[in-house]
Structure formats: C-alpha cells, structure tokens
Short mmCIF file of C-alpha atoms in Angstrom, two decimals:
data_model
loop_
_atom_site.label_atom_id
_atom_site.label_comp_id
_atom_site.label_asym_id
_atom_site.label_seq_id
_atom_site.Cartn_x
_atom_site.Cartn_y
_atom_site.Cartn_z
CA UNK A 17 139.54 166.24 105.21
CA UNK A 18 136.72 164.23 104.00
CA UNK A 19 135.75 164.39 99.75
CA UNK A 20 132.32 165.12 98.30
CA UNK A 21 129.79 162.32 99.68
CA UNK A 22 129.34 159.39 97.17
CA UNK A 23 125.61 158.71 95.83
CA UNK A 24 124.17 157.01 98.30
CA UNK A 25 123.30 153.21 99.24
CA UNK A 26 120.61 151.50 101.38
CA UNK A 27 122.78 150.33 103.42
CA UNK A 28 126.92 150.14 104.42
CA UNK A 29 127.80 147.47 106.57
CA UNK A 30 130.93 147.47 108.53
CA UNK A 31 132.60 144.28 108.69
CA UNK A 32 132.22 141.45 105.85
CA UNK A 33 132.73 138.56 108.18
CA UNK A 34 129.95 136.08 109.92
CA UNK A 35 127.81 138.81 110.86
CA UNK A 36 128.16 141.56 107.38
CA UNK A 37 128.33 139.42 104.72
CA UNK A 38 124.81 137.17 105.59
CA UNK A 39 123.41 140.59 106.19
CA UNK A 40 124.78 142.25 103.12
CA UNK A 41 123.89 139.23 101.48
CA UNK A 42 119.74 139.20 102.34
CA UNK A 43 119.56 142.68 102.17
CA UNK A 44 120.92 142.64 98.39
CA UNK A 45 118.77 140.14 97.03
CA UNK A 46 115.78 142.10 98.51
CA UNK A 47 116.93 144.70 96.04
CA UNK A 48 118.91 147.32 98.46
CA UNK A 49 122.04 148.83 97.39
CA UNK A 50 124.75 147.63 99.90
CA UNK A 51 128.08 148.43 100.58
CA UNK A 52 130.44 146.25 102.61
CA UNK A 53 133.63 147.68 103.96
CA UNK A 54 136.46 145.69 106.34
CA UNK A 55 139.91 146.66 106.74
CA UNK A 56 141.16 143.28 107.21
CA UNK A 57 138.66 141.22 105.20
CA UNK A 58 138.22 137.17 104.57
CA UNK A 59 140.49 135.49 103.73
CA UNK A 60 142.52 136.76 107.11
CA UNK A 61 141.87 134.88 109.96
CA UNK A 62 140.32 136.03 112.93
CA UNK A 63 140.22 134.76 116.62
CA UNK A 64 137.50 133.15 117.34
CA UNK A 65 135.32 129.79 117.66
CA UNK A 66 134.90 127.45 115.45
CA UNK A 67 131.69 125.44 116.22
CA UNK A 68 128.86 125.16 114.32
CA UNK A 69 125.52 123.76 116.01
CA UNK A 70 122.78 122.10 113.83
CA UNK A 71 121.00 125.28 113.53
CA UNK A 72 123.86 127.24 112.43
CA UNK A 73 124.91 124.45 109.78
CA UNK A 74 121.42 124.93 108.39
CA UNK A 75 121.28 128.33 108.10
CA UNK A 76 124.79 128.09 106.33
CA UNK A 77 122.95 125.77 103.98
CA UNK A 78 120.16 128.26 103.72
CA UNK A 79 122.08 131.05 102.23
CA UNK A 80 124.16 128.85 100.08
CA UNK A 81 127.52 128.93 101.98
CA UNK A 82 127.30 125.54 103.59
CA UNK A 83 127.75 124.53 99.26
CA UNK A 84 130.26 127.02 98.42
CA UNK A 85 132.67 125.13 101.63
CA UNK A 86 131.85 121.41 100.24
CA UNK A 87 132.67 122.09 96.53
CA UNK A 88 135.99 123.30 98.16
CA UNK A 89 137.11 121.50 101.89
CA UNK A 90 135.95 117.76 103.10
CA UNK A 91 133.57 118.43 106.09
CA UNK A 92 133.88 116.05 108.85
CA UNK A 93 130.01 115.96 110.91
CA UNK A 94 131.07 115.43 114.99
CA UNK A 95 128.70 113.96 117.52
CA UNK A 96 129.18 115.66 120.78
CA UNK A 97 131.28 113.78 123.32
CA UNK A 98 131.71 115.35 126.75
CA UNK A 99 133.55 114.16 129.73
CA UNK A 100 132.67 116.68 132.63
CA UNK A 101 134.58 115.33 136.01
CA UNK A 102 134.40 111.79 135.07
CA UNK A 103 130.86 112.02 133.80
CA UNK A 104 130.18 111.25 129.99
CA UNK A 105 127.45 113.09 127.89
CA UNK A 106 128.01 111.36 124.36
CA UNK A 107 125.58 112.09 121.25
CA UNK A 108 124.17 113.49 118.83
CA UNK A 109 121.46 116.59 118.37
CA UNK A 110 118.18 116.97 117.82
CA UNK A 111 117.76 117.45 113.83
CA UNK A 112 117.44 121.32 112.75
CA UNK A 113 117.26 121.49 108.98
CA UNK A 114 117.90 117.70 108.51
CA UNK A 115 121.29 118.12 110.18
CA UNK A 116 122.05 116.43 113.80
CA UNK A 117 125.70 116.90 114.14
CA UNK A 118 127.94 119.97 114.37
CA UNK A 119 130.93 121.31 112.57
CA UNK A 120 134.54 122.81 113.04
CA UNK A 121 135.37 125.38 110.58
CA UNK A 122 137.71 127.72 110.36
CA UNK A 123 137.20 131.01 109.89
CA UNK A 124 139.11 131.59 106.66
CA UNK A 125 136.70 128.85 105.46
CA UNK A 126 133.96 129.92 106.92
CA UNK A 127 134.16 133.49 106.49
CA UNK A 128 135.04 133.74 102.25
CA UNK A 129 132.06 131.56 102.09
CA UNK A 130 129.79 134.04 103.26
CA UNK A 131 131.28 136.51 101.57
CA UNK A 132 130.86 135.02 98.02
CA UNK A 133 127.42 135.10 99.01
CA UNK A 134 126.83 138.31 99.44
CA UNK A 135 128.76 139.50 95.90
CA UNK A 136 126.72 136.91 94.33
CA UNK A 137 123.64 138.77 95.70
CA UNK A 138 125.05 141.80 94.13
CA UNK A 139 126.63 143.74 97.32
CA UNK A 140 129.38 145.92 96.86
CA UNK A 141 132.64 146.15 98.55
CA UNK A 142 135.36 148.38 99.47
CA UNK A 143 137.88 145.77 100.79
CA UNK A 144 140.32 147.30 102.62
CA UNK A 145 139.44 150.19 103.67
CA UNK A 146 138.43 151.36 107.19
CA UNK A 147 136.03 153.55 108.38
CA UNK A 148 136.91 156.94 110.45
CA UNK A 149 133.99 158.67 110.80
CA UNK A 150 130.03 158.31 110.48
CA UNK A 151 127.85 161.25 109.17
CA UNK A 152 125.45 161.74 112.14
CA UNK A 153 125.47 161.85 115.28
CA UNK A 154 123.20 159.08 115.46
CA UNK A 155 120.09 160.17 117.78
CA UNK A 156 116.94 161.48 116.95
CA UNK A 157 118.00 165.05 116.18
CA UNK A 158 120.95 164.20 113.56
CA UNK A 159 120.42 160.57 112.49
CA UNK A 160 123.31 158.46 110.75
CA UNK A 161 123.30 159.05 107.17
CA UNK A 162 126.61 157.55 106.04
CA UNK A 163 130.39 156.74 106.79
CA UNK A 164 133.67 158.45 106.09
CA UNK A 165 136.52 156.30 104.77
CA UNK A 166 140.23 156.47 105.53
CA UNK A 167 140.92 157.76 102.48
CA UNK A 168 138.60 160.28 102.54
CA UNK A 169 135.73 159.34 100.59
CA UNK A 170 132.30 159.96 102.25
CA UNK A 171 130.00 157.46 101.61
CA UNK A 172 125.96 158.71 102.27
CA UNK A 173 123.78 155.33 102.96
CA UNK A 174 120.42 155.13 104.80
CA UNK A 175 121.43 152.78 107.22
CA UNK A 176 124.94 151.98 108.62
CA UNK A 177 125.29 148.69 110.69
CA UNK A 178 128.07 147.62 112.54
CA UNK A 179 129.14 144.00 112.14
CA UNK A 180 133.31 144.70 113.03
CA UNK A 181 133.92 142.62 116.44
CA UNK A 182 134.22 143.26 120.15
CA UNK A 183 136.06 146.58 119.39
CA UNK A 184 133.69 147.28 117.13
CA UNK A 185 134.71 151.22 115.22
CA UNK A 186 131.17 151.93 114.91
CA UNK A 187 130.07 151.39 118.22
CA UNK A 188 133.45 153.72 119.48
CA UNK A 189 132.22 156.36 117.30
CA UNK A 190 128.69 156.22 118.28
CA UNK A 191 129.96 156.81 122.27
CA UNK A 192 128.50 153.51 123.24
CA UNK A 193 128.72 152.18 126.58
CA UNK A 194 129.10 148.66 127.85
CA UNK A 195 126.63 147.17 130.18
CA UNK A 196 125.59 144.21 132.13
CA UNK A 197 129.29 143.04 132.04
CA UNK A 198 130.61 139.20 133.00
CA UNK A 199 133.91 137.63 132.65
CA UNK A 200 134.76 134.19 133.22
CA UNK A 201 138.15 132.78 134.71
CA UNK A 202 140.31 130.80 132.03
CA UNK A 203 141.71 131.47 128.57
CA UNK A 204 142.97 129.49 125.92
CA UNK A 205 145.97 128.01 124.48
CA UNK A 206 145.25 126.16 120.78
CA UNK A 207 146.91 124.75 117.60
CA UNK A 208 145.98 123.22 114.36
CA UNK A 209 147.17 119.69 113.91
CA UNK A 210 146.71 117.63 110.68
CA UNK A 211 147.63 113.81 110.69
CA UNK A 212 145.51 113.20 113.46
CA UNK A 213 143.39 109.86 113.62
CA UNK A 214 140.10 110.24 112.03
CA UNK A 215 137.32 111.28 114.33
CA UNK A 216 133.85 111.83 114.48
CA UNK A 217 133.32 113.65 117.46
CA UNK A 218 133.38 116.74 119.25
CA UNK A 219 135.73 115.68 121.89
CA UNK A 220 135.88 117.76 125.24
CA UNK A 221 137.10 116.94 128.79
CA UNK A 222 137.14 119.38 132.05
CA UNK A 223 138.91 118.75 134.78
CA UNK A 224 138.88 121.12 138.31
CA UNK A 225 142.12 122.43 136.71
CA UNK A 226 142.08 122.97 132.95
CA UNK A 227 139.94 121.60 129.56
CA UNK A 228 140.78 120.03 126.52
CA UNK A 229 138.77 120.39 122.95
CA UNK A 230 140.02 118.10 119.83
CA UNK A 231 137.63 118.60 117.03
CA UNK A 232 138.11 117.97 113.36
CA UNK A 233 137.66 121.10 111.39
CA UNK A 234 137.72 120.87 107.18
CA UNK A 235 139.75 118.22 104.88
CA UNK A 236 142.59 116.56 107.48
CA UNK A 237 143.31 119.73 109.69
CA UNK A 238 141.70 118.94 113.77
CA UNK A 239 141.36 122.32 116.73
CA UNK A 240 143.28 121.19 119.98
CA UNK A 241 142.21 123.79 122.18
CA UNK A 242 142.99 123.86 126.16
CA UNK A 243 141.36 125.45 128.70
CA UNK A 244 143.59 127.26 130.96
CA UNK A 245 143.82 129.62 134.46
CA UNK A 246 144.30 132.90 133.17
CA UNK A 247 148.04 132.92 133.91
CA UNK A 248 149.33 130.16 131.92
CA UNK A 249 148.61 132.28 128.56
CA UNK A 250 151.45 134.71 129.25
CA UNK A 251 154.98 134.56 128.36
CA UNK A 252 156.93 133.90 125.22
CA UNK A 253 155.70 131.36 122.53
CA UNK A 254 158.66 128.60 123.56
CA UNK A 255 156.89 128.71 126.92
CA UNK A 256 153.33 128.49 125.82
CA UNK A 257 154.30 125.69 123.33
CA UNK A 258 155.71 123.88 126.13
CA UNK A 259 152.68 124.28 128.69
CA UNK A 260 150.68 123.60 125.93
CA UNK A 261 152.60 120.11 125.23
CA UNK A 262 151.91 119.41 129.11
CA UNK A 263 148.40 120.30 129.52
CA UNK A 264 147.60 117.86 126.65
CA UNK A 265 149.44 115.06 128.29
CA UNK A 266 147.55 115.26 131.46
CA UNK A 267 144.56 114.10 129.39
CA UNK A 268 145.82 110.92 128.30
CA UNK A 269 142.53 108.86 129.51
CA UNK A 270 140.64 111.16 127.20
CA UNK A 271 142.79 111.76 124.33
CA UNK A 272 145.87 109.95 123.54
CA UNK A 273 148.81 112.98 123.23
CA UNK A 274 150.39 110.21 120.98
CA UNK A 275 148.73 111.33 118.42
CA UNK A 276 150.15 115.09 118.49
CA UNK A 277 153.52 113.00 118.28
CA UNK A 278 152.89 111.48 114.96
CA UNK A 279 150.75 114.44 113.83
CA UNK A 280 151.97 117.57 112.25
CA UNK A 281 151.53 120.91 113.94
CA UNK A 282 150.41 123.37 111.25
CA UNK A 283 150.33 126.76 113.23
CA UNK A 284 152.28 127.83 116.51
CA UNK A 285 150.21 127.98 119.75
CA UNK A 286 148.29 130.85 119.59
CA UNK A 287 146.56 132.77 123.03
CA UNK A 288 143.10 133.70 123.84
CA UNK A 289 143.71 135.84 127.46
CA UNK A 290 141.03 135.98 129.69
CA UNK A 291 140.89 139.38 129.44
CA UNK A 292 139.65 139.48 125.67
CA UNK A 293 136.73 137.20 126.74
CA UNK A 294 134.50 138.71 128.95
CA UNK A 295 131.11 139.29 128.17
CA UNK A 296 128.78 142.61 127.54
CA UNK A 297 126.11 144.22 125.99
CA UNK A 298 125.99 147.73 124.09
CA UNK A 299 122.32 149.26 122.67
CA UNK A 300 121.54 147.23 119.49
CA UNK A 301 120.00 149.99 117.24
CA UNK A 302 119.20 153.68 116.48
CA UNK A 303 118.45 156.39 114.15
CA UNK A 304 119.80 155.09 111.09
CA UNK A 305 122.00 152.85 112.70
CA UNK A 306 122.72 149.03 114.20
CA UNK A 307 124.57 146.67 115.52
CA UNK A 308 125.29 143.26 115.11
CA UNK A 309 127.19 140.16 115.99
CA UNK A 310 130.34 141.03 118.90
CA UNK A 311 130.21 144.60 118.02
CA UNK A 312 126.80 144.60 119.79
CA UNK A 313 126.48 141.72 122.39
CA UNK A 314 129.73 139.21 123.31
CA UNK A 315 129.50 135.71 125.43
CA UNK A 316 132.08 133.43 126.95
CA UNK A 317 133.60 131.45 123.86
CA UNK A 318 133.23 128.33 125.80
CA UNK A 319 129.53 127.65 125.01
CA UNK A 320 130.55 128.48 120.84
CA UNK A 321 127.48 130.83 120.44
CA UNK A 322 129.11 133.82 118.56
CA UNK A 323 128.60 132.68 115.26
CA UNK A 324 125.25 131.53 115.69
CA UNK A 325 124.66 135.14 117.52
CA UNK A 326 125.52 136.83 114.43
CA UNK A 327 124.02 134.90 111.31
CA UNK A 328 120.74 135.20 113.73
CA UNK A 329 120.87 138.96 114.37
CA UNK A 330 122.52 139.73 110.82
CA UNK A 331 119.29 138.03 109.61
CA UNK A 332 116.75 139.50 112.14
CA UNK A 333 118.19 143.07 111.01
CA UNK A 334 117.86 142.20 107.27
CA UNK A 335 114.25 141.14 107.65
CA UNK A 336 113.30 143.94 109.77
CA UNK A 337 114.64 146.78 107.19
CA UNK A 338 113.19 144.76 104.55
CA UNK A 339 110.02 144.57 105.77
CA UNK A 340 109.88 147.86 107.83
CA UNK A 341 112.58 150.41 107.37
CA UNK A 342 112.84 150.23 110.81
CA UNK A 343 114.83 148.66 113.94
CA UNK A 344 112.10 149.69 116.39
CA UNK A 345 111.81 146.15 118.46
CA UNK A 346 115.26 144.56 117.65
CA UNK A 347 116.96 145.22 120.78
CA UNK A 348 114.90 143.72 122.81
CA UNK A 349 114.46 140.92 120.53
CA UNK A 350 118.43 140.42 120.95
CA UNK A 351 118.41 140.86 124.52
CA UNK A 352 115.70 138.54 125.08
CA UNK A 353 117.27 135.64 122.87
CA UNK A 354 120.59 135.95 124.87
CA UNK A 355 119.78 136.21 128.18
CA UNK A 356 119.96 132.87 129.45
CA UNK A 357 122.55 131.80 127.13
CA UNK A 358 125.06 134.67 128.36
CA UNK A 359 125.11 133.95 131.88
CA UNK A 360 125.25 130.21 131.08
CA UNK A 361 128.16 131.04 128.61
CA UNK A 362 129.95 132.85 131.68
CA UNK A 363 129.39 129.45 133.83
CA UNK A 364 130.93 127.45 131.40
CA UNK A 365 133.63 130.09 131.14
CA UNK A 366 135.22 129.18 134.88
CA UNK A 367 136.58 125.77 136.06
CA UNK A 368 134.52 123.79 137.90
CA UNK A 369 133.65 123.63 141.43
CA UNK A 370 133.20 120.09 142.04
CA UNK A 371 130.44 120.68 144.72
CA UNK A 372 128.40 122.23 142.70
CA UNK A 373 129.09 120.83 138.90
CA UNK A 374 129.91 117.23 140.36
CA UNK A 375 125.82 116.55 140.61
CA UNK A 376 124.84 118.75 137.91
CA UNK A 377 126.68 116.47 135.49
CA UNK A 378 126.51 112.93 137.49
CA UNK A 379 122.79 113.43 136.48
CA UNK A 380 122.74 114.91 133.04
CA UNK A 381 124.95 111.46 132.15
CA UNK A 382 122.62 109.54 133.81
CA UNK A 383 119.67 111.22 132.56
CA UNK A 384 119.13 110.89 128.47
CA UNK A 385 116.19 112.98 128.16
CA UNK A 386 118.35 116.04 129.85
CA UNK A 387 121.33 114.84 128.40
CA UNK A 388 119.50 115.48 125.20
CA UNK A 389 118.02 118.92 126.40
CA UNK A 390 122.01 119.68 126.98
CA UNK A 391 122.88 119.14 124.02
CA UNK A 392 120.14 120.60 122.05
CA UNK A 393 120.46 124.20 123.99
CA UNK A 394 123.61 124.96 121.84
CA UNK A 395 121.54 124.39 118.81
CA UNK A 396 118.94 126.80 120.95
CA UNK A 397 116.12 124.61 120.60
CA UNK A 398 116.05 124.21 124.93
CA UNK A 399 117.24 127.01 127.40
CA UNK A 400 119.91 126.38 129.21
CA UNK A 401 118.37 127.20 133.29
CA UNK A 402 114.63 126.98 131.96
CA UNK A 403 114.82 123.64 130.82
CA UNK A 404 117.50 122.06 130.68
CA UNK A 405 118.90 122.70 134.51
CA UNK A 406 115.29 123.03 135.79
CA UNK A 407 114.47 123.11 139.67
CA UNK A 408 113.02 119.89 139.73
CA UNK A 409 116.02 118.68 138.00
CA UNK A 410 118.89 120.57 140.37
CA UNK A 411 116.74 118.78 143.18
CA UNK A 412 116.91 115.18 142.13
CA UNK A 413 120.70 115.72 141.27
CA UNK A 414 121.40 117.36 144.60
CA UNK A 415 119.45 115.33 146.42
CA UNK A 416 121.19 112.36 144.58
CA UNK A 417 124.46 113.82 145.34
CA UNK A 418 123.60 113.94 149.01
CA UNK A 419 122.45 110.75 149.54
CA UNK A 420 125.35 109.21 147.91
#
C-alpha cells in the first residue's frame, strides 16, 4: 500500500553516490527542487575503482569536492608507471584543469564529498530509504512522474534518474534490457595497506599470468590490487589471503612484497569475480526518466573509467534539463563518448597474449609521443584505437616485432 503522493520535486535521483550527488548537486543550484534517495548511502563503502584521471580531479575541483577531501585526508598526486611484459610506460599526463597526475581515493572519501555538495546546493535527502516502485510506466503514453518508497510514501517529481549501480532498481523496474554485452577474463583480489614506503606513482605490472596495482590512496593508506584468472577469487578468505600473499611475491622485480611485511594490513582481502565485471549498455533516457553512471552503461574496471563515466553523464543530464527539460539527444551522446573506451576497457580486462600485446607495448615504451597519447586516453583527451593504437602505428610495431 502506497500513502498519498508528496508535493512534488523537479527531480528524485536514485543513488547519492559519484553519479547522484554531482547531479543533485548542479541541478539544485540551478534552482530545481531535488530529492536524493539511497538505501545504503556515503559513508558505506562500495566496490569499485579508485582512480581518478586529470580530468576527473578537475571536475572534482570544479564542484568543490576536490576542497571538501583536502581540508580533511592528505592527497598523494601519482605519475603513471606501467610495466606491460617487460616494457615500461612511466609519466605523467597531459594537464586538464592545471592537474597532470591522478589520484587514489576511496570511495568513502570520495563519495561524502560529493554528497556535501549537493546539501550545500540545497538538495534534499531521504537517506535510507529505498525505492519500490516508480509512478509511470515510463513510455510515451504514461510517463514517469515519481517514485514509491519502502515505507510507503509516494513521492511525485518531474523527472526520476537512476544513478544506483550495475543492478540499478530503476532500470529493473523500468523492464530494461541489456545490450551490446562484453566480459573480460580476470577478477580481483585487493587490500588496504598503510605503512607502506612513500610513493608517487601509479604503480602497475602485467604479466601473461596475473597483474599487480599499488597506488597510494588518501593520508598513509596505499590499494594493492591483483589481477587474477577468474578462479583464484573463490574459496574461503584464509585461502584468498594466502593466494593473495603469493601473487604479490611473484612481483618482486616490480614491487618489493617486503614492504607488505613491515606494513599493516587495514582490511581483509576482499573479491571482485569476474562475473560482476562484464560490460553492457541499457537505453539512457525516456519519458520523464534517465539513467546514469553503472545503472546505465558499465566497462571493464581495469581501464578506471566508471567514475569519470558518471560525474560526465551526471553533468551532461543536469545541463540538458537545465537548459531544455528534455533528454532528447543524451543517449546517443553517451553511447558515442563510450564506444571506443568500452571495448578497449574489455581488452585491458583479459591477460595478455604476448603475440599480440608484446609489440603493441615494445613500441608505446619506445615511442614518447604514443606513450603520451596512452596515457592521456584515460584522461579522454586521445581515443584509445583512433589515436592512440592507430594503423600506421600497429604497422611499425608489428613490423618491428617481425623483424626482430
């Protein structure tokens, strides 16, 4: 049974996270009435990345967050430092809002940041709650006109945008479809480690059989993240703690496993399965309703694009209602931004073949200017097949590769 509908807002957004509370946040100081529900809201952690390109880190800076996390937690700025079968890539990014390195943060960090921005822009909130139900069907005949708590309370809105994850509830209720799925072919065993030697860089290694990521997020806590077949995340957490142990000793030319010795582990191993990272698209928008973030559009983890994804879209959205009431033209906006950045995410998402990513990255470390490219498509100011790993390019590597 659902109670007498609420007056309404401009706009509820589901989910107050990386992609609801930036949206919440522009929409409210445009003067819209906003309402931000999540079940399970900051400062819970979630799974997910934790790298933040240069244009990311100035967007955060943009809406006031990247302030709100450095009056509270030490930042530590990280060049990128890649070691990709033997083959360094070491450096930093093209400048995007005066910023040329990237960041680790956490999502507890990250997320309450946002979300103090968007109460200081004068959303509202109903923390805690989750949605059941939306009023609407949400087609042309019987638009979306609101959501339906689970408590009961109806709340009528003009708009109703999903921001709430991979599993998103408002995509469920709305019957939408996945399409144009990928999936990759590791997962991911991590831990959070403080006491480890101070660091300035993004530190990554693959090997044919597994990867390794040390990064330093906020104040002294550091991401040790390995790369894994799909297998070795199952079991009990004595046995992933102990493959976990192992993987990271069989990087010892790249990172010294030392240092996890004399460090302190601050959380248990914790499990990304393959099978929670594979990659899709559902329809972005509709009578009275959107989506944005995972709940609409979800890459391989591996290329650290999800956040980025939704502070872009959550803005996009924003500054289309603002301007236009409307959504007409988003989806295809979204679709076109991602498209060579999702299958590239999916490529980074498998081990390496050696035949075929042995030449690709002998000549992106022997090549600055694509070196640089590289680095600068995860700040998405290059593509990742249109110009970074362009045909003339793949020929000279190849061709390289075969002559060798």
């Amino acid at each position: 049974m659902t109670g007498p509908a609420r007056p309404g807002y401009d706009a509820v957004v589901v989910g107050a996270r990386c992609a609801g509370s930036p949206l919440a946040a522009r929409l409210a100081a445009a003067g819209w009435s906003v309402l931000l529900v999540d079940p399970a809201p900051p400062p819970a952690d979630t799974l997910s990345t934790h790298f933040l390109y240069p244009n990311t880190v100035a967007r955060l800076a943009e809406l006031g967050a990247l302030e709100r996390i450095e009056a509270e937690h030490r930042l530590n700025p990280a060049i990128y430092a890649a070691r990709f079968l033997g083959h360094e890539v070491v450096g930093d990014f093209t400048p995007v809002g005066g910023f040329d390195r990237m960041y680790a943060v956490t999502r507890p960090v990250l997320d309450s940041a946002l979300l103090d921005v968007a109460l200081a822009a004068g959303a509202e909130t109903r923390l805690g709650r989750r949605v059941t139900g939306l009023l609407g069907g949400g087609d042309d005949a019987d638009p979306v006109r609101g959501v339906v708590l689970d408590d009961g309370e109806t709340v009528a809105a003009r708009w109703v945008v999903g921001a709430d994850g991979r599993a998103s509830t408002v995509a469920r209720l709305l019957g939408l479809a996945k399409r144009e799925p990928l999936a990759g072919g590791m997962g991911f065993l991590f831990s959070y480690w403080s006491g480890l030697p101070a660091s300035d860089r993004f530190q990554l290694e693959v090997l044919e059989s597994e990867t390794l990521t040390v990064c330093p997020c906020e104040d002294d806590l550091s991401i040790v993240l390995l790369g894994v077949v799909p297998e070795d995340t199952r079991g009990d957490a004595a046995g992933r703690q102990r493959r976990f142990r192992a993987g990271v000793d069989r990087f010892a030319e790249w990172f010294d496993p030392d240092a996890l010795r004399r460090g302190e582990q601050r959380s248990p191993v914790r499990v990304a399965p393959e099978s929670m990272l594979r990659g899709f698209f559902r329809d972005a928008a509709g009578p009275g309703w959107g989506l944005v973030g995972d709940a609409g559009h979800f890459k391989h983890p591996n290329t650290a694009q999800g956040i980025s994804d939704a502070i872009e879209q959550a803005l996009e959205v924003a500054d289309r209602l603002i301007a236009h009431d409307s959504l007409d033209g988003y989806g295809a906006w979204r679709d076109e931004r991602a498209r060579e950045h999702y299958e590239w995410s999916f490529q980074f998402g498998r081990l390496p073949d050696p035949a075929v990513a042995g030449p690709i990255f002998a000549g992106l470390a022997a090549d600055p200017a694509a070196a640089q490219d590289f680095r600068d498509s995860f700040s998405r100011l290059k593509r990742p097949r249109s110009d970074v790993m362009r045909d003339d390019r793949l020929a000279a590597w190849f061709g390289a590769g075969a002559a060798g």
